[in-house]
XYZ file of C-alpha atoms in Angstrom:
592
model
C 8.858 24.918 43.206
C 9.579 23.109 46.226
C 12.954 22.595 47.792
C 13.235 18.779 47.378
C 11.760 18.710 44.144
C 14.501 17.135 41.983
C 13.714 18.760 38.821
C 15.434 21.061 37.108
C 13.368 24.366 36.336
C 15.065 27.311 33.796
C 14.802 29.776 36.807
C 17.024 26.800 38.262
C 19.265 26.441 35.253
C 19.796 30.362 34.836
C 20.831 30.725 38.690
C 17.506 32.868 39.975
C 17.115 30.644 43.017
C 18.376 30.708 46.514
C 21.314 27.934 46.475
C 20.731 25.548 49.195
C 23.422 24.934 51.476
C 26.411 22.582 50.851
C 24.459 19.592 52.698
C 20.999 19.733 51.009
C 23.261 19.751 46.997
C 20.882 18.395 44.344
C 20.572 14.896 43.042
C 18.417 12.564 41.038
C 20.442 9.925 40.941
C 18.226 7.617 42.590
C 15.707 7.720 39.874
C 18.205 6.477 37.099
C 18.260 2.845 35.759
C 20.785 1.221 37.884
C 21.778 -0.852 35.110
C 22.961 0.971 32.515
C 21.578 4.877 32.560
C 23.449 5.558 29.272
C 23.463 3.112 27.356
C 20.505 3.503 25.429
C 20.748 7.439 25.173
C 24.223 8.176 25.929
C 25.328 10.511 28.247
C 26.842 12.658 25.541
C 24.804 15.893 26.643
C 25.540 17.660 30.130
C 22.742 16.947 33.089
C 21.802 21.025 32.824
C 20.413 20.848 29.488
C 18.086 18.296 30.399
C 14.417 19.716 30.647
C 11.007 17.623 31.674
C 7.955 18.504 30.938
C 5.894 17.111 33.898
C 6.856 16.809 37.657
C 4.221 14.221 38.222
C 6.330 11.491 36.846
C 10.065 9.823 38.276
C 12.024 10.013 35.270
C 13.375 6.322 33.509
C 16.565 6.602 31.194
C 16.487 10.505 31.167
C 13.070 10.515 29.880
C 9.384 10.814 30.612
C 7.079 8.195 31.068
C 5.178 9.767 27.166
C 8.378 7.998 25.431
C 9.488 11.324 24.882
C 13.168 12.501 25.927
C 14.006 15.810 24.991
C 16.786 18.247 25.439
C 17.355 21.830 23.736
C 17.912 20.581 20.187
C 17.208 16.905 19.893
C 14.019 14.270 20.868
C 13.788 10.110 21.461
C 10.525 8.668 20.455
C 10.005 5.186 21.263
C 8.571 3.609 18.196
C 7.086 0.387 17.930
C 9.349 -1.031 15.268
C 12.915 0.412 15.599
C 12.854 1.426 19.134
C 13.947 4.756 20.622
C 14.368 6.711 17.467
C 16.406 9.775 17.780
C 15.368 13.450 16.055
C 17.258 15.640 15.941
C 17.366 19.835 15.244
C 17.224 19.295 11.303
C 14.291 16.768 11.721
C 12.427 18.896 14.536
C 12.104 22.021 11.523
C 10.454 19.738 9.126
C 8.240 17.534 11.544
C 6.824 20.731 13.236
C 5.238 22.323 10.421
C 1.501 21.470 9.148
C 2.844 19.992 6.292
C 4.055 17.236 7.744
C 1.648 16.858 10.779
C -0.716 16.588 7.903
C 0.839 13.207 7.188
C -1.179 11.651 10.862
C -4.618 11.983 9.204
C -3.589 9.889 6.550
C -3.943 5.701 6.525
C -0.673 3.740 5.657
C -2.761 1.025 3.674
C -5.644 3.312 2.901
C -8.600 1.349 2.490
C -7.037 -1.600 3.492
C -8.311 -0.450 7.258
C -11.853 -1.155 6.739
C -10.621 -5.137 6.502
C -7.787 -5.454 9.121
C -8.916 -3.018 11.679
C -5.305 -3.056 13.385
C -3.856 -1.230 10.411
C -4.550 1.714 12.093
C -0.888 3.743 11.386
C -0.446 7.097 9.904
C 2.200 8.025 7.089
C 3.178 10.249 9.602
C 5.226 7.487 11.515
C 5.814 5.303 8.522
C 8.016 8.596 7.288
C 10.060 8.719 10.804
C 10.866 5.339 10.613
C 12.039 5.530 6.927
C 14.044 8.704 7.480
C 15.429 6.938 11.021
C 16.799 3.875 9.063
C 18.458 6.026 6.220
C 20.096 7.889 8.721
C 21.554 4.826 9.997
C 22.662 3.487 6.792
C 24.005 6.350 5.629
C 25.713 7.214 9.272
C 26.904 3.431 9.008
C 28.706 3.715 6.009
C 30.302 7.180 6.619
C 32.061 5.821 9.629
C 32.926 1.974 7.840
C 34.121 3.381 4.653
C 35.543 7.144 5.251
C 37.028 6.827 2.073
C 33.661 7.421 0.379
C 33.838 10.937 1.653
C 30.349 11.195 2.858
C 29.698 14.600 3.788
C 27.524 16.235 6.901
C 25.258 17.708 4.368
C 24.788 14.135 2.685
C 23.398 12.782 5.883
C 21.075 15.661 6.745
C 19.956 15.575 3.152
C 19.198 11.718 2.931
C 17.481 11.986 6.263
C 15.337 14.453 5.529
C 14.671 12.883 1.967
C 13.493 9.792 3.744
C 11.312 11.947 6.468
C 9.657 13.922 3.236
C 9.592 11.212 0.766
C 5.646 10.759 1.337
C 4.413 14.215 1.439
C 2.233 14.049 -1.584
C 0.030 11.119 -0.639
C -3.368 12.124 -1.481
C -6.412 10.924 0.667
C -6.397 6.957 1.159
C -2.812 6.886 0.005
C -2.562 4.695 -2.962
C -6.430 5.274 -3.987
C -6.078 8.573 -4.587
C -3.343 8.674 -6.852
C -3.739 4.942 -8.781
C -7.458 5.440 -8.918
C -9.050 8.722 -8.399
C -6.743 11.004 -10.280
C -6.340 8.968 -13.610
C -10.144 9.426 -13.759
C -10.538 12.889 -12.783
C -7.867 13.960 -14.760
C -7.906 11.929 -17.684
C -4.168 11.827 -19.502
C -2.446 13.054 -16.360
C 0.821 11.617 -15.093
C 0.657 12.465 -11.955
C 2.055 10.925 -8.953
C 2.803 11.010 -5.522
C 6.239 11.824 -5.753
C 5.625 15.138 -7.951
C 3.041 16.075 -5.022
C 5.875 15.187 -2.296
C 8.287 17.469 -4.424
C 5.517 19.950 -4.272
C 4.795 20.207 -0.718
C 8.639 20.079 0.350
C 8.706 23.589 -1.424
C 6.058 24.939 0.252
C 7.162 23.367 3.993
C 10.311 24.663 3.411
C 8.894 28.620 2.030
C 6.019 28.503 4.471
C 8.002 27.793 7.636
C 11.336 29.233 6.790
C 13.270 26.235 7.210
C 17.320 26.474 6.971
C 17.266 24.624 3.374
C 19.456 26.533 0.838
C 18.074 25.699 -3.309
C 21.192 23.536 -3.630
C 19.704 21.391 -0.873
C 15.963 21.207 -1.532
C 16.873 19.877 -4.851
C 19.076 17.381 -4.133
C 16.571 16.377 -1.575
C 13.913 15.878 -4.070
C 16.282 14.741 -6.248
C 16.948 11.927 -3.621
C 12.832 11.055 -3.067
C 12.517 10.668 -6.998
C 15.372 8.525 -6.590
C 17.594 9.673 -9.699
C 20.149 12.001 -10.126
C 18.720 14.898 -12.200
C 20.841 17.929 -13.413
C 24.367 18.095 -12.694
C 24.942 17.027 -9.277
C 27.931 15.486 -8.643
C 26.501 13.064 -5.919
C 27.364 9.739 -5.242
C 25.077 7.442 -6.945
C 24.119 5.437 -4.133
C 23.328 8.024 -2.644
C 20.002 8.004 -4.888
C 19.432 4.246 -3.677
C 18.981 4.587 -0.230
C 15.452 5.958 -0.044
C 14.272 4.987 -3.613
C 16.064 2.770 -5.279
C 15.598 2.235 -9.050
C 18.033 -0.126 -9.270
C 16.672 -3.227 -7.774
C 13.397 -1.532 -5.503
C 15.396 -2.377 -2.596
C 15.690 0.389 0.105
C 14.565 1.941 3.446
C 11.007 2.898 2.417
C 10.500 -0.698 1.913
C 12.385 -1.869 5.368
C 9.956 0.348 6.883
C 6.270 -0.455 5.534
C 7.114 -4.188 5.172
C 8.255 -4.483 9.010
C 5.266 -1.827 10.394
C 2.493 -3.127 7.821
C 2.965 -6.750 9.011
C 3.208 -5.889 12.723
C 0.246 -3.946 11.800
C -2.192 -6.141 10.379
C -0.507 -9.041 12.584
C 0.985 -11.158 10.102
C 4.188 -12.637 11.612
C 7.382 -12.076 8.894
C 10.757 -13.164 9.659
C 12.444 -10.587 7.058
C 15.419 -8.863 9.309
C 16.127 -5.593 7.562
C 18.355 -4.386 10.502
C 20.760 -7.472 9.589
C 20.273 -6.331 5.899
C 21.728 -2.747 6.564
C 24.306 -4.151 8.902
C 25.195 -6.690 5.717
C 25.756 -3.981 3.252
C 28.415 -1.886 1.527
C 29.206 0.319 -0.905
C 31.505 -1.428 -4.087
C 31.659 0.820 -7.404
C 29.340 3.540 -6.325
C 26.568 1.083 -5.504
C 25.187 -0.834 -2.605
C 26.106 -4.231 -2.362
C 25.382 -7.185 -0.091
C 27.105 -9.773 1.814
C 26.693 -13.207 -0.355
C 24.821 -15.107 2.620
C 22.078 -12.623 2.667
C 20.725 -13.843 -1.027
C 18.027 -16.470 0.457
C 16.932 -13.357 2.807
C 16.205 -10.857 -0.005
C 14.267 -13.008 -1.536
C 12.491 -13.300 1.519
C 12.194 -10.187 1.234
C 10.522 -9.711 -1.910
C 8.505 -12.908 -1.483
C 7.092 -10.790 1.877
C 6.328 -8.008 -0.352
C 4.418 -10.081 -2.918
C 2.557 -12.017 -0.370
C 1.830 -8.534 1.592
C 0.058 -7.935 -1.858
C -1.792 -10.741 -2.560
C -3.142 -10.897 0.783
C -3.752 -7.411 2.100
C -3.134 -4.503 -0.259
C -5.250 -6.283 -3.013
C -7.711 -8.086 -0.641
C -10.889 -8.008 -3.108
C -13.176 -6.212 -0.283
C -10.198 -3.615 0.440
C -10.323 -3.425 -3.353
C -13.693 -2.726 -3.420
C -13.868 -0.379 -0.841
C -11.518 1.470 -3.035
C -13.872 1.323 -5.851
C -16.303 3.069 -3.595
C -14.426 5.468 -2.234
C -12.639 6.867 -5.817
C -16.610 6.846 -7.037
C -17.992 9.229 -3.887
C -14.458 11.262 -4.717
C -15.055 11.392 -8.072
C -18.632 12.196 -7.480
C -18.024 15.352 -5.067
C -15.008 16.753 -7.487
C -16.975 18.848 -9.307
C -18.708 20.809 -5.928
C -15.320 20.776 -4.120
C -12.129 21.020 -6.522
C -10.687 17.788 -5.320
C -8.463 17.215 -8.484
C -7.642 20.697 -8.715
C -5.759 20.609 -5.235
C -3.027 18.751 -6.756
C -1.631 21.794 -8.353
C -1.688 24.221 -5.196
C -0.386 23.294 -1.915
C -1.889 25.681 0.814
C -5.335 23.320 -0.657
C -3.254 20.175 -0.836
C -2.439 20.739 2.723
C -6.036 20.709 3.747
C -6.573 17.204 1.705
C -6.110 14.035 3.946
C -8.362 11.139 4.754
C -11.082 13.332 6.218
C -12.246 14.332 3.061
C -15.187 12.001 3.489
C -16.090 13.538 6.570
C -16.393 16.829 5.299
C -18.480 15.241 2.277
C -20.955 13.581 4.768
C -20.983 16.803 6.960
C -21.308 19.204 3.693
C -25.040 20.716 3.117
C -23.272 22.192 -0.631
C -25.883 20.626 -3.471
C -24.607 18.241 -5.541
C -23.209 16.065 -3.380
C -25.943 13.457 -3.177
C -24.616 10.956 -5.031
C -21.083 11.024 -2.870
C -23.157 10.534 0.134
C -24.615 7.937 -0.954
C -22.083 5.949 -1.576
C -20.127 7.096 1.823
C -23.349 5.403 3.462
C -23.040 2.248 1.445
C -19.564 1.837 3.012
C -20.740 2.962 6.617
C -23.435 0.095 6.227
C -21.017 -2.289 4.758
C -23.620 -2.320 1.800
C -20.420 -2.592 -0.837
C -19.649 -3.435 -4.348
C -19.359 -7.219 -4.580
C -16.294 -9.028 -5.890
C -17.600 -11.397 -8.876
C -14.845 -13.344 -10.219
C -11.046 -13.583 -11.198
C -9.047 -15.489 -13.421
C -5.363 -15.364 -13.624
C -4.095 -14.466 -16.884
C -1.602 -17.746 -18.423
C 1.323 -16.410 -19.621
C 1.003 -17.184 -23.504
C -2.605 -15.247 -23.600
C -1.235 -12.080 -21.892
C -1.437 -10.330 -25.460
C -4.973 -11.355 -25.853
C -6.746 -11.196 -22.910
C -6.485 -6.911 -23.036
C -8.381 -4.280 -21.870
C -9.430 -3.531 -25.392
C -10.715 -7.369 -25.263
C -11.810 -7.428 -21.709
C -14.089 -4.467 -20.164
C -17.119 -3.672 -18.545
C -19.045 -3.220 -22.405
C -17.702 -6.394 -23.576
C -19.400 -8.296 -20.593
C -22.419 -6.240 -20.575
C -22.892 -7.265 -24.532
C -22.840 -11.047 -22.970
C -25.401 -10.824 -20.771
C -28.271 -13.196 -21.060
C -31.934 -12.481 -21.605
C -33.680 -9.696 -19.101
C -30.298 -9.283 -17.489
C -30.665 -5.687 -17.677
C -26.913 -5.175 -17.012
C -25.399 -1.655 -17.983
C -21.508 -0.540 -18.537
C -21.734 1.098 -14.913
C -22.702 -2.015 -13.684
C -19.411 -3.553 -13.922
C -15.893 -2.835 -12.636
C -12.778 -4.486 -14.543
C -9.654 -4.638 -13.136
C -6.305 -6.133 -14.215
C -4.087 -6.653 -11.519
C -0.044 -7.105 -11.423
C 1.266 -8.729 -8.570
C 5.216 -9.106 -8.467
C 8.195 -8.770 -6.828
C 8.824 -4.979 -6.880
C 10.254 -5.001 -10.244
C 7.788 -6.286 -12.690
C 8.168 -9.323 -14.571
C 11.946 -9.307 -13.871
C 13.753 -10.970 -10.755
C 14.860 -8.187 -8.664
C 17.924 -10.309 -7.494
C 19.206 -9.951 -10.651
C 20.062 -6.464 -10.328
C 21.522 -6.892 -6.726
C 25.423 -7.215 -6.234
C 27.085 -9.140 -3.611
C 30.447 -9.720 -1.885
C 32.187 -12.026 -0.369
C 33.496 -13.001 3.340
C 37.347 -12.876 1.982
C 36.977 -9.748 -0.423
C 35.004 -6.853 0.268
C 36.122 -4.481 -2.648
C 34.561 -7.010 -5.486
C 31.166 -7.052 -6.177
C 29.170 -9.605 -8.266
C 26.093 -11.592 -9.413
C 24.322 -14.882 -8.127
C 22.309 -17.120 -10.444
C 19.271 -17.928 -8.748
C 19.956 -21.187 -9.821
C 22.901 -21.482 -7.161
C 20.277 -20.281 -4.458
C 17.537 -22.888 -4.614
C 15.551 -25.106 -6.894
C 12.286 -23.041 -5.399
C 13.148 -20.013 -6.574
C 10.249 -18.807 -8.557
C 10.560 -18.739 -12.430
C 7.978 -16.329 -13.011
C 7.898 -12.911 -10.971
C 4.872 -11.249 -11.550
C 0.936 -12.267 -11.665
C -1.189 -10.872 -14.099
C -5.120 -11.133 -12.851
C -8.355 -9.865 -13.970
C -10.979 -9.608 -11.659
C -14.607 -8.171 -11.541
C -16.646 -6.559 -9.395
C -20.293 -5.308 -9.773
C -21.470 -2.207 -8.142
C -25.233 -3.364 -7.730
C -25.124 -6.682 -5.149
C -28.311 -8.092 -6.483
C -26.926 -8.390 -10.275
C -23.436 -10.315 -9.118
C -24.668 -13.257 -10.655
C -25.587 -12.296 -14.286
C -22.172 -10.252 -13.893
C -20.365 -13.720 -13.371
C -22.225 -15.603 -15.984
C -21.545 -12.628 -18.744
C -17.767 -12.527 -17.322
C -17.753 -16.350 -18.081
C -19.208 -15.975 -21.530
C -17.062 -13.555 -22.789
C -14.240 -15.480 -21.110
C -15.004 -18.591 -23.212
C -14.243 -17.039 -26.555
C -10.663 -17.167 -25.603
C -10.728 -20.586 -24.411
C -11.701 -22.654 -27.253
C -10.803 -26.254 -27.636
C -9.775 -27.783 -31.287
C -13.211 -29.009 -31.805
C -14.856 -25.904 -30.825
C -15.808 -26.127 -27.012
C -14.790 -23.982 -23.937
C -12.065 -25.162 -22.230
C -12.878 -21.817 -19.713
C -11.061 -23.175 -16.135
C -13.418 -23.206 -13.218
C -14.018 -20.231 -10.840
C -12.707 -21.706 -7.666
C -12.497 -18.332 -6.554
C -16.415 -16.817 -7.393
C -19.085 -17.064 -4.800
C -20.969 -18.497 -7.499
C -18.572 -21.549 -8.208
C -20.208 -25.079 -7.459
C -17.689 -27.733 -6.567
C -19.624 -30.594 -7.931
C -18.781 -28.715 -11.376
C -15.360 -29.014 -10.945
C -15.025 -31.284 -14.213
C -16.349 -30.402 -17.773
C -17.724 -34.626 -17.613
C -19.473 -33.600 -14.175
C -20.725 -30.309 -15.558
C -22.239 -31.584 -18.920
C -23.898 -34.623 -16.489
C -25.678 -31.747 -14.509
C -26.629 -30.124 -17.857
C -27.731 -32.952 -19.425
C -30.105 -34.094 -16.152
C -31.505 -30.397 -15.821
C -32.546 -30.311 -20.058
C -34.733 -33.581 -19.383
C -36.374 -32.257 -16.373
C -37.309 -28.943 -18.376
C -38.057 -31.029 -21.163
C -40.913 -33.128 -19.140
C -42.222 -30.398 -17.893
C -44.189 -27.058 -19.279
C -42.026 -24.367 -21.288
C -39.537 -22.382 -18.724
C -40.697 -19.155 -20.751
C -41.739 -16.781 -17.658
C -45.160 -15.951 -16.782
C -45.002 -12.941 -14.252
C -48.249 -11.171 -15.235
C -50.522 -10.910 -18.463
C -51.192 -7.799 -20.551
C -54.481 -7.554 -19.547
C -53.704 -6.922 -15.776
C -54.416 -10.502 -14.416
C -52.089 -12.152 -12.191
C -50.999 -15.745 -13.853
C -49.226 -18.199 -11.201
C -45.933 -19.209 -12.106
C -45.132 -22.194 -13.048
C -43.089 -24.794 -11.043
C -39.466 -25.816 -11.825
C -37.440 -27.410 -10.412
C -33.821 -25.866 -8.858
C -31.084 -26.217 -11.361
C -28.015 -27.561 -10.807
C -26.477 -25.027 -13.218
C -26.779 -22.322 -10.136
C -30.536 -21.643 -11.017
C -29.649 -19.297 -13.791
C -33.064 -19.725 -16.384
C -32.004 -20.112 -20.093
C -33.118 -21.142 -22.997
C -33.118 -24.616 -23.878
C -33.401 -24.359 -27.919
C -30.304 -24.503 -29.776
C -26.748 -25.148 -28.369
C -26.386 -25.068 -24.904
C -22.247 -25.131 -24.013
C -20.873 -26.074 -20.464
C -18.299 -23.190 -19.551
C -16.242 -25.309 -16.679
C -18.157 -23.938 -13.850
C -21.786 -24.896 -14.926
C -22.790 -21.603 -16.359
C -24.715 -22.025 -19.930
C -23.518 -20.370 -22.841
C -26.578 -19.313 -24.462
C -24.693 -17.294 -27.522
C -25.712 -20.353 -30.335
C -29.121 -19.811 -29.159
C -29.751 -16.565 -29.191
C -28.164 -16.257 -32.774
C -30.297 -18.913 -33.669
């Protein structure tokens, strides 16, 4: 290395080189900020342990110009959301081990990519971030409240329960283990959490990381988020990465902060302010009183995170498609089965579908076929929704309302079948169901911080929500050309559980179907349009269909003219009812 080279080489650091003389002494002063050189990494560790990895770069606060400082034991990242993160020896054994480097190949919002092409992060740095910001709180309230006796081991523990908490995401994240398994393995319970308990076993046998059995299972202990057995824990403990109590924790500080700044939705949520606003009172987190309005800010981020991205009805459908060419490879490649071994779970990330497209196995037809659907944005179509009022929740079931029930209201020469038709019923909420997640929050006050206590939403603000969860059903129809008898059998089934005194539909409009005509907006409008269409059929030659005769001639059709029902053809004997959005229920008449 040359003589004026400034940086430090282990030869250098073990003494093999010729010292220079007493006027030529080393120094790299010159390249340090000449602001403040430690006061974003400290200047805690001496300048001989400091290694770089290049010497084509001038160094910037002790690091290199990857984002990357390092010293024996310890790394800064510089991540987009908290900033120079800091990793140190006990995080370095878990994050170098194909276990977790697994987690890059797999999509934070899973499908939800092929709609908002920035969400482009990994759960590999969603799980960085979460384990960063436990550290923090849990550092934060070891040195404010030493009487809580927060242990070394605690800390390293929670930390490493936040970095591992995600391990057993399947391929596509959520899809895999809300959609795919439940069909694949009909009657299993499995989730996520058993496959990140799973994998934290074998990370820890398979790389011989300094874990003791006491420790692994108080880690997984900590990403299940109760306290199982007899450990004599803290409680809160079990809040800080997965909190049962009221859902709120660092998992979520994470993915709501990096799934916004993702998909570029602006948010003004401050979690940083929430951990800084936070203490522990009777062996549970509680909040300062002024930070109410801001968790439900919080929540109401969550829920509108929901509604708009993680449930978009294309993401949804993508979904579809993707559990379907899963579902239709399992049996050739033992998809399901991985769950139960993890040297194959290790192997199972979001590049499954490459290996299906590049696979020359038989048998796999059908998956491909599907995979090309998506690659051609050919997709399932999204048909209709309706959101569920809260007095016919116990009615409007999935033993009322399913793919067989709409397919046994389809309309003449529909030709619709079960596999047709996709039914989903959707919950949208704020983290905790039906309930208000406030409600099982505890706050203090300015003047006394060893009290903790409720607030009434009531003495928040008159806007508070009432309700807390959405229930939806929506529909979606694998075949794009049949969309529209879909929606018009959706509609008739529908309007058996919308029936007036005097026996008509009082269905609500579709505002939300492709298929939805304002000018219908009105049952009055809607039976207008009816009523003009019958007299125009009426005047004119019988709507019955002539496509071709039985002996082999070619007959021309017969001109109509459009309807104003959204050209759907019925029959015009018997009843014809107006179900809110113009479509025809033909039931009277074809009992008739």
């Amino acid at each position: 290395m040359d003589e004026d080279s400034p940086f430090l080489t282990n030869s250098s650091r073990n003494g093999a080189t010729t010292p220079r003389s007493n006027n030529a002494h080393l120094d790299i002063t010159s390249f340090n900020n000449q602001h403040n050189n430690g006061a974003l990494l400290g200047d805690a560790q001496p300048r001989d342990r400091l290694r770089y990895r290049r010497t084509s770069f001038t160094p910037l606060f002790d690091r290199d110009d990857s984002g990357i400082y390092e010293d024996a034991t310890e790394k800064y990242i510089n991540d987009p959301i908290h900033g120079h993160v800091l990793l140190d020896a006990d995080t370095l054994s878990c994050i170098d081990t194909p276990q977790f480097q697994r987690l890059r190949d797999l999509k934070q919002l899973g499908s939800a990519y092929y709609v908002f092409p920035g969400a482009t992060h990994n759960r590999f740095e969603h799980s960085i971030g979460t384990s960063h910001l436990a550290g923090e709180l849990v550092e934060r309230f070891r040195n404010t409240q030493p009487e809580l006796e927060i242990s070394a081991n605690d800390v390293k523990c929670v930390k490493l329960a936040g970095l591992c908490h995600d391990l057993g995401h399947g391929p596509f994240s959520h899809v895999f283990d809300n959609e795919f398994i439940p069909r694949a393995l009909p009657g299993s319970n499995w989730t996520h959490e058993q496959g990140s308990e799973m994998m934290l076993e074998y990370l820890v046998d398979d790389n011989h990381v300094d874990l003791d059995r006491e420790e692994i299972n108080f880690i997984r202990d900590l990403i299940m988020g109760e306290r199982r057995g007899n450990s004599q824990r803290h409680a809160f403990l079990f809040d800080i990465v997965s909190n049962k109590r009221n859902s709120l924790d660092v998992d979520k500080y994470d993915y709501l902060q990096r799934d916004c700044y993702s998909v570029g939705i602006k948010s003004s949520i401050d979690c940083s302010r929430l951990m800084k606003m936070s203490r522990v009172i009777d062996d549970q987190i509680c909040w300062h009183h002024k930070e109410v309005y801001n968790l439900y800010e919080l929540y109401h981020t969550r829920f509108s995170l929901f509604k708009r991205v993680y449930t978009h009805r294309v993401g949804k459908a993508i979904e579809y498609m993707l559990t379907d060419a899963l579902l239709a490879a399992d049996s050739v490649m033992g998809i399901s089965q991985a769950i139960f071994h993890g040297d194959q779970y290790l192997h199972l990330t979001d590049d499954i579908i490459r290996q299906i497209e590049r696979s020359r196995e038989p048998g796999l037809e059908d998956s491909k076929a599907i995979l090309k659907r998506i690659r051609t944005r050919n997709l399932y179509k999204f048909v209709d929704e309706l959101l569920i009022p809260l007095d016919k929740l116990g009615i409007l079931t999935k033993e009322n309302i399913n793919s067989a029930e709409i397919v046994s209201c389809q309309g003449p020469n529909d030709h619709l079948r079960q596999e047709d038709v996709i039914v989903e019923f959707l919950k949208n909420n704020y983290a905790m169901k039906d309930q208000n997640p406030v409600d099982g929050i505890k706050f203090f006050s300015k003047t006394n911080h060893s009290a903790s206590y409720h607030i009434p939403k009531e003495k928040v603000s008159s806007l508070i929500p009432s309700e807390f969860q959405e229930n939806i059903i929506r529909v979606f129809s694998r075949d794009p050309t049949k969309v529209r008898v879909v929606h018009e059998a959706f509609r008739r089934l529908m309007s058996r559980f919308y029936r007036s005194s005097d026996g008509s539909s009082n269905l609500p409009p579709s505002s939300t179907s492709p298929y939805y005509n304002s000018q219908n907006t009105t049952p009055d409008k809607a039976n207008t349009y009816a009523a003009s269409w019958m007299q125009q059929q009426n005047r004119q030659s019988s709507p019955t269909r002539h496509l071709g005769s039985s002996s082999g001639g070619n007959a021309k059709r017969r001109d109509r003219s459009p309807s104003p029902l959204l050209g759907r053809r019925v029959r015009t004997s018997g009843r014809l009812n107006v179900l809110g959005d113009g479509v025809m229920d033909i039931s009277d008449s074809e009992q008739a």
